[in-house]
Amino acid sequence: MDGLIKTVTRIKRKVITLDPILLSLLNLSKHNLRILMYHGISPLALPIQEFEKQLGFIKENFETYWVSEIPNILQMKNGKKPRIVLTFDDGLKNHMTNALPLIEKYGIKATFYIPVGLVENQEMLWNHEIRCLLILSDPEELPEELVIIQKNEKEKNKAISKYIENLKTLNIDDRRLIQQSLRDKRNGRDLLPWMREEYQLMSCEDLKNMSRLVEIGSHSLTHPILTTISDDQLTKEIKDSRTQLELLTGKPIVSFCYPNGIFSPRVIKKVEEYYSISVSTEEGFALPGDRLSTLNRIPAGKNFEEFLLRLIRPTA
């Protein structure tokens, strides 16, 4: 493993061809399907320059597919190149402005997962909105556990992330009360430009006029933690998101992506009623025989070296 890390480190970021050792490792693992997981393509998430390096490498060394093609791919025994699927979660505007031009430049297939109810209402994902509201809040408006770290920006961001993670365990109604309380305290403060760059969602028009290289999948209606909602709410989030996306795009929606990667047997059973294939945030290759409703993915990484390493060892 140490030798592999050193090999990856030696590769300069501008080079899109593999070191012979890495090329051999990729060819030896051709049967391992790689489903890459992206979120924002933006300064704080994954800078455009780093993203383009990844796409250039993918174009050179892989065959790309959509999520809907995975059942057939997993049955394929031979191929000239390793196979890869690119997925983009959350329906962010920067997928349209930053990622899509490069996807088209390199002619690479991609699957976008859309929380269609939020797109239609032009709302942020709840965790993104709460992060922005907390950053915009005056110290006296903050939850008690966040007040003491106001003078240290790094510690403040870490504390906000921990606070949001804790909210994921709450009943959805309790979480919404906290979200609304923060909204009420906003007092007309506008979002900062970087917040819009990172967290604004694409529009319905974007969905209606999507590139032929992009396949659309469901990411629920409003991106809740599916394990915290009632059976009726669960059916609505899973079933209605498919219906509304099909009406918007005029195309069948066959795949689903679990919000925040959180699911349970109850959630999986409901998803399987409406979708033939679903992806998780569990890290690893997708292999023949895997359950199609909880397929593993691989985080794309924040730089070229991490990206290469994860292609070989997804859990690195």
PDB file of C-alpha atoms in Angstrom:
ATOM      1  CA  MET A   1       0.000   0.000   0.000  1.00  0.00           C
ATOM      2  CA  ASP A   2       2.834   2.410   0.843  1.00  0.00           C
ATOM      3  CA  GLY A   3       4.357   1.751  -2.575  1.00  0.00           C
ATOM      4  CA  LEU A   4       1.054   2.567  -4.273  1.00  0.00           C
ATOM      5  CA  ILE A   5       0.710   5.841  -2.369  1.00  0.00           C
ATOM      6  CA  LYS A   6       4.259   6.813  -3.346  1.00  0.00           C
ATOM      7  CA  THR A   7       3.533   5.936  -6.977  1.00  0.00           C
ATOM      8  CA  VAL A   8       0.416   8.099  -7.001  1.00  0.00           C
ATOM      9  CA  THR A   9       2.271  10.960  -5.332  1.00  0.00           C
ATOM     10  CA  ARG A  10       4.921  10.908  -8.061  1.00  0.00           C
ATOM     11  CA  ILE A  11       2.370  11.610 -10.760  1.00  0.00           C
ATOM     12  CA  LYS A  12       2.200  15.269 -11.675  1.00  0.00           C
ATOM     13  CA  ARG A  13      -1.286  16.724 -11.718  1.00  0.00           C
ATOM     14  CA  LYS A  14      -1.112  17.781 -15.361  1.00  0.00           C
ATOM     15  CA  VAL A  15      -0.415  14.245 -16.568  1.00  0.00           C
ATOM     16  CA  ILE A  16      -3.464  12.225 -17.581  1.00  0.00           C
ATOM     17  CA  THR A  17      -1.686   8.960 -18.435  1.00  0.00           C
ATOM     18  CA  LEU A  18      -1.041   6.352 -15.789  1.00  0.00           C
ATOM     19  CA  ASP A  19       2.191   5.204 -14.266  1.00  0.00           C
ATOM     20  CA  PRO A  20       2.683   1.609 -15.554  1.00  0.00           C
ATOM     21  CA  ILE A  21       2.103   0.152 -12.089  1.00  0.00           C
ATOM     22  CA  LEU A  22      -1.246   1.921 -11.719  1.00  0.00           C
ATOM     23  CA  LEU A  23      -2.246   1.013 -15.271  1.00  0.00           C
ATOM     24  CA  SER A  24      -1.602  -2.633 -14.513  1.00  0.00           C
ATOM     25  CA  LEU A  25      -3.665  -2.420 -11.333  1.00  0.00           C
ATOM     26  CA  LEU A  26      -6.560  -0.832 -13.219  1.00  0.00           C
ATOM     27  CA  ASN A  27      -6.478  -3.496 -15.922  1.00  0.00           C
ATOM     28  CA  LEU A  28      -6.341  -6.254 -13.334  1.00  0.00           C
ATOM     29  CA  SER A  29      -9.530  -4.868 -11.777  1.00  0.00           C
ATOM     30  CA  LYS A  30     -11.526  -4.341 -14.978  1.00  0.00           C
ATOM     31  CA  HIS A  31     -14.393  -6.396 -13.594  1.00  0.00           C
ATOM     32  CA  ASN A  32     -14.753  -3.954 -10.675  1.00  0.00           C
ATOM     33  CA  LEU A  33     -17.240  -1.278 -11.694  1.00  0.00           C
ATOM     34  CA  ARG A  34     -16.422   2.159 -10.333  1.00  0.00           C
ATOM     35  CA  ILE A  35     -19.358   4.477  -9.575  1.00  0.00           C
ATOM     36  CA  LEU A  36     -17.867   7.890  -8.858  1.00  0.00           C
ATOM     37  CA  MET A  37     -19.685  10.189  -6.440  1.00  0.00           C
ATOM     38  CA  TYR A  38     -19.535  13.969  -6.907  1.00  0.00           C
ATOM     39  CA  HIS A  39     -21.274  16.754  -5.026  1.00  0.00           C
ATOM     40  CA  GLY A  40     -20.363  20.376  -5.722  1.00  0.00           C
ATOM     41  CA  ILE A  41     -18.047  21.391  -8.547  1.00  0.00           C
ATOM     42  CA  SER A  42     -17.019  24.668  -6.963  1.00  0.00           C
ATOM     43  CA  PRO A  43     -14.172  26.408  -5.125  1.00  0.00           C
ATOM     44  CA  LEU A  44     -14.950  24.861  -1.724  1.00  0.00           C
ATOM     45  CA  ALA A  45     -16.062  21.412  -2.897  1.00  0.00           C
ATOM     46  CA  LEU A  46     -14.011  20.433  -5.969  1.00  0.00           C
ATOM     47  CA  PRO A  47     -12.375  23.238  -7.992  1.00  0.00           C
ATOM     48  CA  ILE A  48     -13.063  23.244 -11.728  1.00  0.00           C
ATOM     49  CA  GLN A  49      -9.383  22.763 -12.594  1.00  0.00           C
ATOM     50  CA  GLU A  50      -9.164  19.606 -10.482  1.00  0.00           C
ATOM     51  CA  PHE A  51     -12.424  18.324 -11.930  1.00  0.00           C
ATOM     52  CA  GLU A  52     -11.156  18.775 -15.477  1.00  0.00           C
ATOM     53  CA  LYS A  53      -8.005  16.791 -14.691  1.00  0.00           C
ATOM     54  CA  GLN A  54     -10.204  13.951 -13.506  1.00  0.00           C
ATOM     55  CA  LEU A  55     -12.361  14.055 -16.634  1.00  0.00           C
ATOM     56  CA  GLY A  56      -9.321  14.098 -18.892  1.00  0.00           C
ATOM     57  CA  PHE A  57      -7.994  11.015 -17.150  1.00  0.00           C
ATOM     58  CA  ILE A  58     -11.374   9.264 -17.298  1.00  0.00           C
ATOM     59  CA  LYS A  59     -11.719  10.001 -21.023  1.00  0.00           C
ATOM     60  CA  GLU A  60      -8.273   8.520 -21.678  1.00  0.00           C
ATOM     61  CA  ASN A  61      -8.575   5.380 -19.583  1.00  0.00           C
ATOM     62  CA  PHE A  62     -12.231   4.378 -19.096  1.00  0.00           C
ATOM     63  CA  GLU A  63     -15.505   3.635 -20.835  1.00  0.00           C
ATOM     64  CA  THR A  64     -18.284   5.747 -19.255  1.00  0.00           C
ATOM     65  CA  TYR A  65     -21.879   4.688 -18.628  1.00  0.00           C
ATOM     66  CA  TRP A  66     -25.111   5.850 -16.994  1.00  0.00           C
ATOM     67  CA  VAL A  67     -26.487   4.355 -13.801  1.00  0.00           C
ATOM     68  CA  SER A  68     -29.370   2.820 -15.773  1.00  0.00           C
ATOM     69  CA  GLU A  69     -26.818   0.736 -17.689  1.00  0.00           C
ATOM     70  CA  ILE A  70     -25.256  -0.786 -14.573  1.00  0.00           C
ATOM     71  CA  PRO A  71     -27.283  -4.050 -14.521  1.00  0.00           C
ATOM     72  CA  ASN A  72     -26.008  -4.849 -18.011  1.00  0.00           C
ATOM     73  CA  ILE A  73     -22.461  -3.673 -17.254  1.00  0.00           C
ATOM     74  CA  LEU A  74     -22.199  -5.990 -14.269  1.00  0.00           C
ATOM     75  CA  GLN A  75     -22.957  -8.926 -16.574  1.00  0.00           C
ATOM     76  CA  MET A  76     -20.301  -7.959 -19.138  1.00  0.00           C
ATOM     77  CA  LYS A  77     -17.198 -10.128 -18.894  1.00  0.00           C
ATOM     78  CA  ASN A  78     -14.958  -8.466 -21.451  1.00  0.00           C
ATOM     79  CA  GLY A  79     -14.109  -4.908 -22.416  1.00  0.00           C
ATOM     80  CA  LYS A  80     -11.190  -2.958 -23.820  1.00  0.00           C
ATOM     81  CA  LYS A  81     -11.137  -0.519 -20.921  1.00  0.00           C
ATOM     82  CA  PRO A  82     -12.268  -0.465 -17.288  1.00  0.00           C
ATOM     83  CA  ARG A  83     -15.819   0.828 -16.802  1.00  0.00           C
ATOM     84  CA  ILE A  84     -16.898   3.833 -14.798  1.00  0.00           C
ATOM     85  CA  VAL A  85     -20.125   5.682 -13.949  1.00  0.00           C
ATOM     86  CA  LEU A  86     -20.144   9.350 -12.883  1.00  0.00           C
ATOM     87  CA  THR A  87     -22.887  10.465 -10.485  1.00  0.00           C
ATOM     88  CA  PHE A  88     -23.632  13.986  -9.218  1.00  0.00           C
ATOM     89  CA  ASP A  89     -25.812  14.439  -6.122  1.00  0.00           C
ATOM     90  CA  ASP A  90     -28.105  17.283  -5.037  1.00  0.00           C
ATOM     91  CA  GLY A  91     -29.120  19.075  -8.263  1.00  0.00           C
ATOM     92  CA  LEU A  92     -26.736  21.988  -7.683  1.00  0.00           C
ATOM     93  CA  LYS A  93     -26.594  24.898 -10.091  1.00  0.00           C
ATOM     94  CA  ASN A  94     -22.838  24.511 -10.321  1.00  0.00           C
ATOM     95  CA  HIS A  95     -23.420  21.139 -11.962  1.00  0.00           C
ATOM     96  CA  MET A  96     -24.887  23.107 -14.860  1.00  0.00           C
ATOM     97  CA  THR A  97     -22.473  26.047 -14.877  1.00  0.00           C
ATOM     98  CA  ASN A  98     -19.207  24.315 -13.939  1.00  0.00           C
ATOM     99  CA  ALA A  99     -19.523  20.554 -14.532  1.00  0.00           C
ATOM    100  CA  LEU A 100     -21.726  20.277 -17.617  1.00  0.00           C
ATOM    101  CA  PRO A 101     -19.530  22.293 -20.031  1.00  0.00           C
ATOM    102  CA  LEU A 102     -16.631  19.950 -19.233  1.00  0.00           C
ATOM    103  CA  ILE A 103     -18.799  16.834 -19.419  1.00  0.00           C
ATOM    104  CA  GLU A 104     -19.755  17.926 -22.937  1.00  0.00           C
ATOM    105  CA  LYS A 105     -16.174  18.906 -23.820  1.00  0.00           C
ATOM    106  CA  TYR A 106     -14.937  15.398 -23.041  1.00  0.00           C
ATOM    107  CA  GLY A 107     -18.060  13.572 -24.229  1.00  0.00           C
ATOM    108  CA  ILE A 108     -18.563  11.735 -20.934  1.00  0.00           C
ATOM    109  CA  LYS A 109     -21.828  10.225 -19.709  1.00  0.00           C
ATOM    110  CA  ALA A 110     -23.117  11.343 -16.299  1.00  0.00           C
ATOM    111  CA  THR A 111     -26.112  10.767 -14.015  1.00  0.00           C
ATOM    112  CA  PHE A 112     -27.497  13.753 -12.059  1.00  0.00           C
ATOM    113  CA  TYR A 113     -29.543  13.061  -8.910  1.00  0.00           C
ATOM    114  CA  ILE A 114     -32.212  15.707  -8.360  1.00  0.00           C
ATOM    115  CA  PRO A 115     -34.290  16.632  -5.259  1.00  0.00           C
ATOM    116  CA  VAL A 116     -37.057  17.797  -7.556  1.00  0.00           C
ATOM    117  CA  GLY A 117     -39.342  19.402  -4.957  1.00  0.00           C
ATOM    118  CA  LEU A 118     -36.545  21.725  -3.857  1.00  0.00           C
ATOM    119  CA  VAL A 119     -35.682  22.527  -7.474  1.00  0.00           C
ATOM    120  CA  GLU A 120     -39.276  23.452  -8.218  1.00  0.00           C
ATOM    121  CA  ASN A 121     -39.432  25.759  -5.174  1.00  0.00           C
ATOM    122  CA  GLN A 122     -35.861  27.027  -5.590  1.00  0.00           C
ATOM    123  CA  GLU A 123     -34.975  26.084  -2.019  1.00  0.00           C
ATOM    124  CA  MET A 124     -31.630  24.887  -0.711  1.00  0.00           C
ATOM    125  CA  LEU A 125     -31.025  21.486   0.792  1.00  0.00           C
ATOM    126  CA  TRP A 126     -31.929  21.832   4.464  1.00  0.00           C
ATOM    127  CA  ASN A 127     -28.380  21.173   5.694  1.00  0.00           C
ATOM    128  CA  HIS A 128     -26.967  23.741   3.250  1.00  0.00           C
ATOM    129  CA  GLU A 129     -29.531  26.327   4.305  1.00  0.00           C
ATOM    130  CA  ILE A 130     -28.898  25.770   8.001  1.00  0.00           C
ATOM    131  CA  ARG A 131     -25.156  26.117   7.467  1.00  0.00           C
ATOM    132  CA  CYS A 132     -25.678  29.445   5.698  1.00  0.00           C
ATOM    133  CA  LEU A 133     -28.123  30.699   8.331  1.00  0.00           C
ATOM    134  CA  LEU A 134     -25.727  29.832  11.152  1.00  0.00           C
ATOM    135  CA  ILE A 135     -22.842  31.604   9.421  1.00  0.00           C
ATOM    136  CA  LEU A 136     -25.009  34.691   8.868  1.00  0.00           C
ATOM    137  CA  SER A 137     -26.312  34.746  12.455  1.00  0.00           C
ATOM    138  CA  ASP A 138     -25.140  37.182  15.096  1.00  0.00           C
ATOM    139  CA  PRO A 139     -23.585  35.487  18.159  1.00  0.00           C
ATOM    140  CA  GLU A 140     -26.645  36.120  20.320  1.00  0.00           C
ATOM    141  CA  GLU A 141     -28.834  34.326  17.749  1.00  0.00           C
ATOM    142  CA  LEU A 142     -26.795  31.116  17.695  1.00  0.00           C
ATOM    143  CA  PRO A 143     -27.607  27.879  19.495  1.00  0.00           C
ATOM    144  CA  GLU A 144     -25.791  27.771  22.814  1.00  0.00           C
ATOM    145  CA  GLU A 145     -23.249  25.146  21.733  1.00  0.00           C
ATOM    146  CA  LEU A 146     -22.038  27.394  18.893  1.00  0.00           C
ATOM    147  CA  VAL A 147     -21.675  30.710  20.721  1.00  0.00           C
ATOM    148  CA  ILE A 148     -18.387  29.988  22.431  1.00  0.00           C
ATOM    149  CA  ILE A 149     -16.372  29.406  19.256  1.00  0.00           C
ATOM    150  CA  GLN A 150     -17.233  32.595  17.364  1.00  0.00           C
ATOM    151  CA  LYS A 151     -13.717  34.026  17.457  1.00  0.00           C
ATOM    152  CA  ASN A 152     -12.097  31.022  15.750  1.00  0.00           C
ATOM    153  CA  GLU A 153     -13.316  30.553  12.175  1.00  0.00           C
ATOM    154  CA  LYS A 154     -11.913  27.043  11.750  1.00  0.00           C
ATOM    155  CA  GLU A 155     -13.403  25.828  15.013  1.00  0.00           C
ATOM    156  CA  LYS A 156     -16.674  27.549  14.172  1.00  0.00           C
ATOM    157  CA  ASN A 157     -16.970  25.649  10.882  1.00  0.00           C
ATOM    158  CA  LYS A 158     -16.164  22.358  12.595  1.00  0.00           C
ATOM    159  CA  ALA A 159     -18.764  23.035  15.288  1.00  0.00           C
ATOM    160  CA  ILE A 160     -21.401  23.921  12.681  1.00  0.00           C
ATOM    161  CA  SER A 161     -20.695  20.682  10.812  1.00  0.00           C
ATOM    162  CA  LYS A 162     -21.057  18.698  14.037  1.00  0.00           C
ATOM    163  CA  TYR A 163     -24.274  20.544  14.897  1.00  0.00           C
ATOM    164  CA  ILE A 164     -25.765  19.704  11.485  1.00  0.00           C
ATOM    165  CA  GLU A 165     -24.736  16.055  11.811  1.00  0.00           C
ATOM    166  CA  ASN A 166     -26.591  15.903  15.119  1.00  0.00           C
ATOM    167  CA  LEU A 167     -29.710  17.340  13.466  1.00  0.00           C
ATOM    168  CA  LYS A 168     -29.779  14.335  11.124  1.00  0.00           C
ATOM    169  CA  THR A 169     -30.792  12.140  14.051  1.00  0.00           C
ATOM    170  CA  LEU A 170     -33.871  14.222  14.898  1.00  0.00           C
ATOM    171  CA  ASN A 171     -37.441  13.576  13.891  1.00  0.00           C
ATOM    172  CA  ILE A 172     -38.071  15.590  10.730  1.00  0.00           C
ATOM    173  CA  ASP A 173     -40.679  17.820  12.419  1.00  0.00           C
ATOM    174  CA  ASP A 174     -38.234  18.767  15.187  1.00  0.00           C
ATOM    175  CA  ARG A 175     -35.530  19.529  12.658  1.00  0.00           C
ATOM    176  CA  ARG A 176     -37.906  21.701  10.643  1.00  0.00           C
ATOM    177  CA  LEU A 177     -38.777  23.712  13.771  1.00  0.00           C
ATOM    178  CA  ILE A 178     -35.096  24.507  14.265  1.00  0.00           C
ATOM    179  CA  GLN A 179     -34.720  25.410  10.594  1.00  0.00           C
ATOM    180  CA  GLN A 180     -37.729  27.731  10.720  1.00  0.00           C
ATOM    181  CA  SER A 181     -36.455  29.373  13.912  1.00  0.00           C
ATOM    182  CA  LEU A 182     -33.185  30.211  12.167  1.00  0.00           C
ATOM    183  CA  ARG A 183     -35.097  31.550   9.166  1.00  0.00           C
ATOM    184  CA  ASP A 184     -37.148  33.813  11.432  1.00  0.00           C
ATOM    185  CA  LYS A 185     -33.954  35.282  12.923  1.00  0.00           C
ATOM    186  CA  ARG A 186     -32.424  36.004   9.523  1.00  0.00           C
ATOM    187  CA  ASN A 187     -33.894  39.520   9.459  1.00  0.00           C
ATOM    188  CA  GLY A 188     -33.541  39.978   5.723  1.00  0.00           C
ATOM    189  CA  ARG A 189     -29.825  39.172   5.567  1.00  0.00           C
ATOM    190  CA  ASP A 190     -28.961  38.160   2.038  1.00  0.00           C
ATOM    191  CA  LEU A 191     -26.881  35.119   1.177  1.00  0.00           C
ATOM    192  CA  LEU A 192     -23.246  35.814   0.459  1.00  0.00           C
ATOM    193  CA  PRO A 193     -22.061  35.302  -3.153  1.00  0.00           C
ATOM    194  CA  TRP A 194     -19.997  32.235  -2.231  1.00  0.00           C
ATOM    195  CA  MET A 195     -23.070  30.642  -0.633  1.00  0.00           C
ATOM    196  CA  ARG A 196     -24.986  30.926  -3.895  1.00  0.00           C
ATOM    197  CA  GLU A 197     -22.019  29.506  -5.808  1.00  0.00           C
ATOM    198  CA  GLU A 198     -21.831  26.508  -3.498  1.00  0.00           C
ATOM    199  CA  TYR A 199     -25.459  25.754  -2.671  1.00  0.00           C
ATOM    200  CA  GLN A 200     -27.946  27.216  -5.172  1.00  0.00           C
ATOM    201  CA  LEU A 201     -29.959  24.564  -7.025  1.00  0.00           C
ATOM    202  CA  MET A 202     -30.525  24.299 -10.751  1.00  0.00           C
ATOM    203  CA  SER A 203     -33.872  25.314 -12.250  1.00  0.00           C
ATOM    204  CA  CYS A 204     -36.740  23.420 -13.832  1.00  0.00           C
ATOM    205  CA  GLU A 205     -35.660  24.894 -17.174  1.00  0.00           C
ATOM    206  CA  ASP A 206     -32.231  23.363 -16.645  1.00  0.00           C
ATOM    207  CA  LEU A 207     -33.892  19.977 -16.217  1.00  0.00           C
ATOM    208  CA  LYS A 208     -36.114  20.408 -19.246  1.00  0.00           C
ATOM    209  CA  ASN A 209     -33.143  21.292 -21.451  1.00  0.00           C
ATOM    210  CA  MET A 210     -30.575  18.873 -20.068  1.00  0.00           C
ATOM    211  CA  SER A 211     -27.675  17.645 -22.213  1.00  0.00           C
ATOM    212  CA  ARG A 212     -28.119  14.331 -24.024  1.00  0.00           C
ATOM    213  CA  LEU A 213     -25.045  13.096 -22.123  1.00  0.00           C
ATOM    214  CA  VAL A 214     -26.830  13.436 -18.775  1.00  0.00           C
ATOM    215  CA  GLU A 215     -29.290  10.950 -17.346  1.00  0.00           C
ATOM    216  CA  ILE A 216     -31.580  12.108 -14.515  1.00  0.00           C
ATOM    217  CA  GLY A 217     -32.283  10.134 -11.352  1.00  0.00           C
ATOM    218  CA  SER A 218     -34.325  10.877  -8.226  1.00  0.00           C
ATOM    219  CA  HIS A 219     -32.802  12.204  -5.021  1.00  0.00           C
ATOM    220  CA  SER A 220     -36.237  12.395  -3.315  1.00  0.00           C
ATOM    221  CA  LEU A 221     -38.540  15.423  -3.235  1.00  0.00           C
ATOM    222  CA  THR A 222     -36.999  17.486  -0.434  1.00  0.00           C
ATOM    223  CA  HIS A 223     -33.841  15.603   0.607  1.00  0.00           C
ATOM    224  CA  PRO A 224     -34.980  14.550   4.103  1.00  0.00           C
ATOM    225  CA  ILE A 225     -33.340  11.883   6.223  1.00  0.00           C
ATOM    226  CA  LEU A 226     -35.618   9.089   5.021  1.00  0.00           C
ATOM    227  CA  THR A 227     -35.331   7.093   8.248  1.00  0.00           C
ATOM    228  CA  THR A 228     -36.852   9.987  10.247  1.00  0.00           C
ATOM    229  CA  ILE A 229     -40.150  10.293   8.348  1.00  0.00           C
ATOM    230  CA  SER A 230     -43.477   8.442   8.458  1.00  0.00           C
ATOM    231  CA  ASP A 231     -44.521   5.747   6.002  1.00  0.00           C
ATOM    232  CA  ASP A 232     -46.826   8.168   4.184  1.00  0.00           C
ATOM    233  CA  GLN A 233     -44.098  10.797   3.924  1.00  0.00           C
ATOM    234  CA  LEU A 234     -41.645   8.146   2.742  1.00  0.00           C
ATOM    235  CA  THR A 235     -43.956   7.037  -0.062  1.00  0.00           C
ATOM    236  CA  LYS A 236     -44.459  10.641  -1.150  1.00  0.00           C
ATOM    237  CA  GLU A 237     -40.720  11.432  -1.159  1.00  0.00           C
ATOM    238  CA  ILE A 238     -39.873   8.325  -3.167  1.00  0.00           C
ATOM    239  CA  LYS A 239     -42.861   7.891  -5.475  1.00  0.00           C
ATOM    240  CA  ASP A 240     -43.784  11.522  -6.189  1.00  0.00           C
ATOM    241  CA  SER A 241     -40.198  12.520  -6.940  1.00  0.00           C
ATOM    242  CA  ARG A 242     -40.159  10.007  -9.768  1.00  0.00           C
ATOM    243  CA  THR A 243     -43.512  11.186 -11.102  1.00  0.00           C
ATOM    244  CA  GLN A 244     -42.549  14.860 -11.027  1.00  0.00           C
ATOM    245  CA  LEU A 245     -39.175  14.269 -12.650  1.00  0.00           C
ATOM    246  CA  GLU A 246     -40.790  12.271 -15.440  1.00  0.00           C
ATOM    247  CA  LEU A 247     -43.248  15.102 -16.057  1.00  0.00           C
ATOM    248  CA  LEU A 248     -40.442  17.672 -16.160  1.00  0.00           C
ATOM    249  CA  THR A 249     -38.010  15.727 -18.312  1.00  0.00           C
ATOM    250  CA  GLY A 250     -40.368  13.642 -20.437  1.00  0.00           C
ATOM    251  CA  LYS A 251     -38.133  10.623 -19.761  1.00  0.00           C
ATOM    252  CA  PRO A 252     -38.411   7.548 -17.536  1.00  0.00           C
ATOM    253  CA  ILE A 253     -36.699   7.809 -14.154  1.00  0.00           C
ATOM    254  CA  VAL A 254     -35.296   4.429 -13.154  1.00  0.00           C
ATOM    255  CA  SER A 255     -32.722   5.114 -10.432  1.00  0.00           C
ATOM    256  CA  PHE A 256     -32.650   6.610  -6.952  1.00  0.00           C
ATOM    257  CA  CYS A 257     -29.989   8.071  -4.665  1.00  0.00           C
ATOM    258  CA  TYR A 258     -30.504   8.033  -0.877  1.00  0.00           C
ATOM    259  CA  PRO A 259     -30.351  11.537   0.658  1.00  0.00           C
ATOM    260  CA  ASN A 260     -27.314  11.801   2.933  1.00  0.00           C
ATOM    261  CA  GLY A 261     -26.684   8.141   2.144  1.00  0.00           C
ATOM    262  CA  ILE A 262     -28.935   7.101   5.031  1.00  0.00           C
ATOM    263  CA  PHE A 263     -31.328   4.167   4.664  1.00  0.00           C
ATOM    264  CA  SER A 264     -32.872   1.264   6.548  1.00  0.00           C
ATOM    265  CA  PRO A 265     -34.628  -1.981   5.534  1.00  0.00           C
ATOM    266  CA  ARG A 266     -37.947  -0.078   5.550  1.00  0.00           C
ATOM    267  CA  VAL A 267     -36.541   2.596   3.237  1.00  0.00           C
ATOM    268  CA  ILE A 268     -34.881   0.101   0.886  1.00  0.00           C
ATOM    269  CA  LYS A 269     -38.121  -1.872   0.547  1.00  0.00           C
ATOM    270  CA  LYS A 270     -40.048   1.260  -0.420  1.00  0.00           C
ATOM    271  CA  VAL A 271     -37.376   2.391  -2.903  1.00  0.00           C
ATOM    272  CA  GLU A 272     -37.421  -1.033  -4.566  1.00  0.00           C
ATOM    273  CA  GLU A 273     -41.136  -0.580  -5.280  1.00  0.00           C
ATOM    274  CA  TYR A 274     -40.455   2.353  -7.610  1.00  0.00           C
ATOM    275  CA  TYR A 275     -36.853   2.069  -8.863  1.00  0.00           C
ATOM    276  CA  SER A 276     -34.879  -0.762 -10.432  1.00  0.00           C
ATOM    277  CA  ILE A 277     -31.535   0.525  -9.205  1.00  0.00           C
ATOM    278  CA  SER A 278     -30.267   2.776  -6.399  1.00  0.00           C
ATOM    279  CA  VAL A 279     -26.911   4.073  -5.209  1.00  0.00           C
ATOM    280  CA  SER A 280     -25.644   4.588  -1.683  1.00  0.00           C
ATOM    281  CA  THR A 281     -22.722   6.481  -0.169  1.00  0.00           C
ATOM    282  CA  GLU A 282     -21.118   3.267   1.070  1.00  0.00           C
ATOM    283  CA  GLU A 283     -17.582   3.195  -0.326  1.00  0.00           C
ATOM    284  CA  GLY A 284     -16.361   0.425  -2.598  1.00  0.00           C
ATOM    285  CA  PHE A 285     -16.576  -1.129  -6.047  1.00  0.00           C
ATOM    286  CA  ALA A 286     -19.866  -2.318  -7.533  1.00  0.00           C
ATOM    287  CA  LEU A 287     -19.547  -6.034  -8.231  1.00  0.00           C
ATOM    288  CA  PRO A 288     -21.625  -8.752  -9.927  1.00  0.00           C
ATOM    289  CA  GLY A 289     -24.085 -10.126  -7.406  1.00  0.00           C
ATOM    290  CA  ASP A 290     -24.361  -6.892  -5.429  1.00  0.00           C
ATOM    291  CA  ARG A 291     -27.841  -5.764  -4.419  1.00  0.00           C
ATOM    292  CA  LEU A 292     -28.924  -3.250  -7.066  1.00  0.00           C
ATOM    293  CA  SER A 293     -30.792  -1.108  -4.529  1.00  0.00           C
ATOM    294  CA  THR A 294     -27.727  -0.281  -2.375  1.00  0.00           C
ATOM    295  CA  LEU A 295     -24.789  -0.060  -4.772  1.00  0.00           C
ATOM    296  CA  ASN A 296     -21.452   1.204  -3.471  1.00  0.00           C
ATOM    297  CA  ARG A 297     -19.832   4.357  -4.833  1.00  0.00           C
ATOM    298  CA  ILE A 298     -16.402   5.971  -4.739  1.00  0.00           C
ATOM    299  CA  PRO A 299     -15.832   9.576  -3.557  1.00  0.00           C
ATOM    300  CA  ALA A 300     -14.017  11.399  -6.351  1.00  0.00           C
ATOM    301  CA  GLY A 301     -11.556  13.103  -3.986  1.00  0.00           C
ATOM    302  CA  LYS A 302     -10.505  16.743  -3.760  1.00  0.00           C
ATOM    303  CA  ASN A 303      -7.320  16.491  -5.813  1.00  0.00           C
ATOM    304  CA  PHE A 304      -5.886  14.417  -8.613  1.00  0.00           C
ATOM    305  CA  GLU A 305      -3.689  12.242  -6.394  1.00  0.00           C
ATOM    306  CA  GLU A 306      -6.563  11.274  -4.092  1.00  0.00           C
ATOM    307  CA  PHE A 307      -8.736  10.616  -7.143  1.00  0.00           C
ATOM    308  CA  LEU A 308      -6.176   8.171  -8.602  1.00  0.00           C
ATOM    309  CA  LEU A 309      -5.706   6.398  -5.301  1.00  0.00           C
ATOM    310  CA  ARG A 310      -9.433   5.896  -4.811  1.00  0.00           C
ATOM    311  CA  LEU A 311      -9.782   4.382  -8.291  1.00  0.00           C
ATOM    312  CA  ILE A 312      -7.486   1.619  -7.095  1.00  0.00           C
ATOM    313  CA  ARG A 313      -8.568   1.475  -3.458  1.00  0.00           C
ATOM    314  CA  PRO A 314     -12.018   3.080  -2.982  1.00  0.00           C
ATOM    315  CA  THR A 315     -11.835   3.116   0.809  1.00  0.00           C
ATOM    316  CA  ALA A 316      -8.416   4.824   0.907  1.00  0.00           C
TER     317      ALA A 316
END
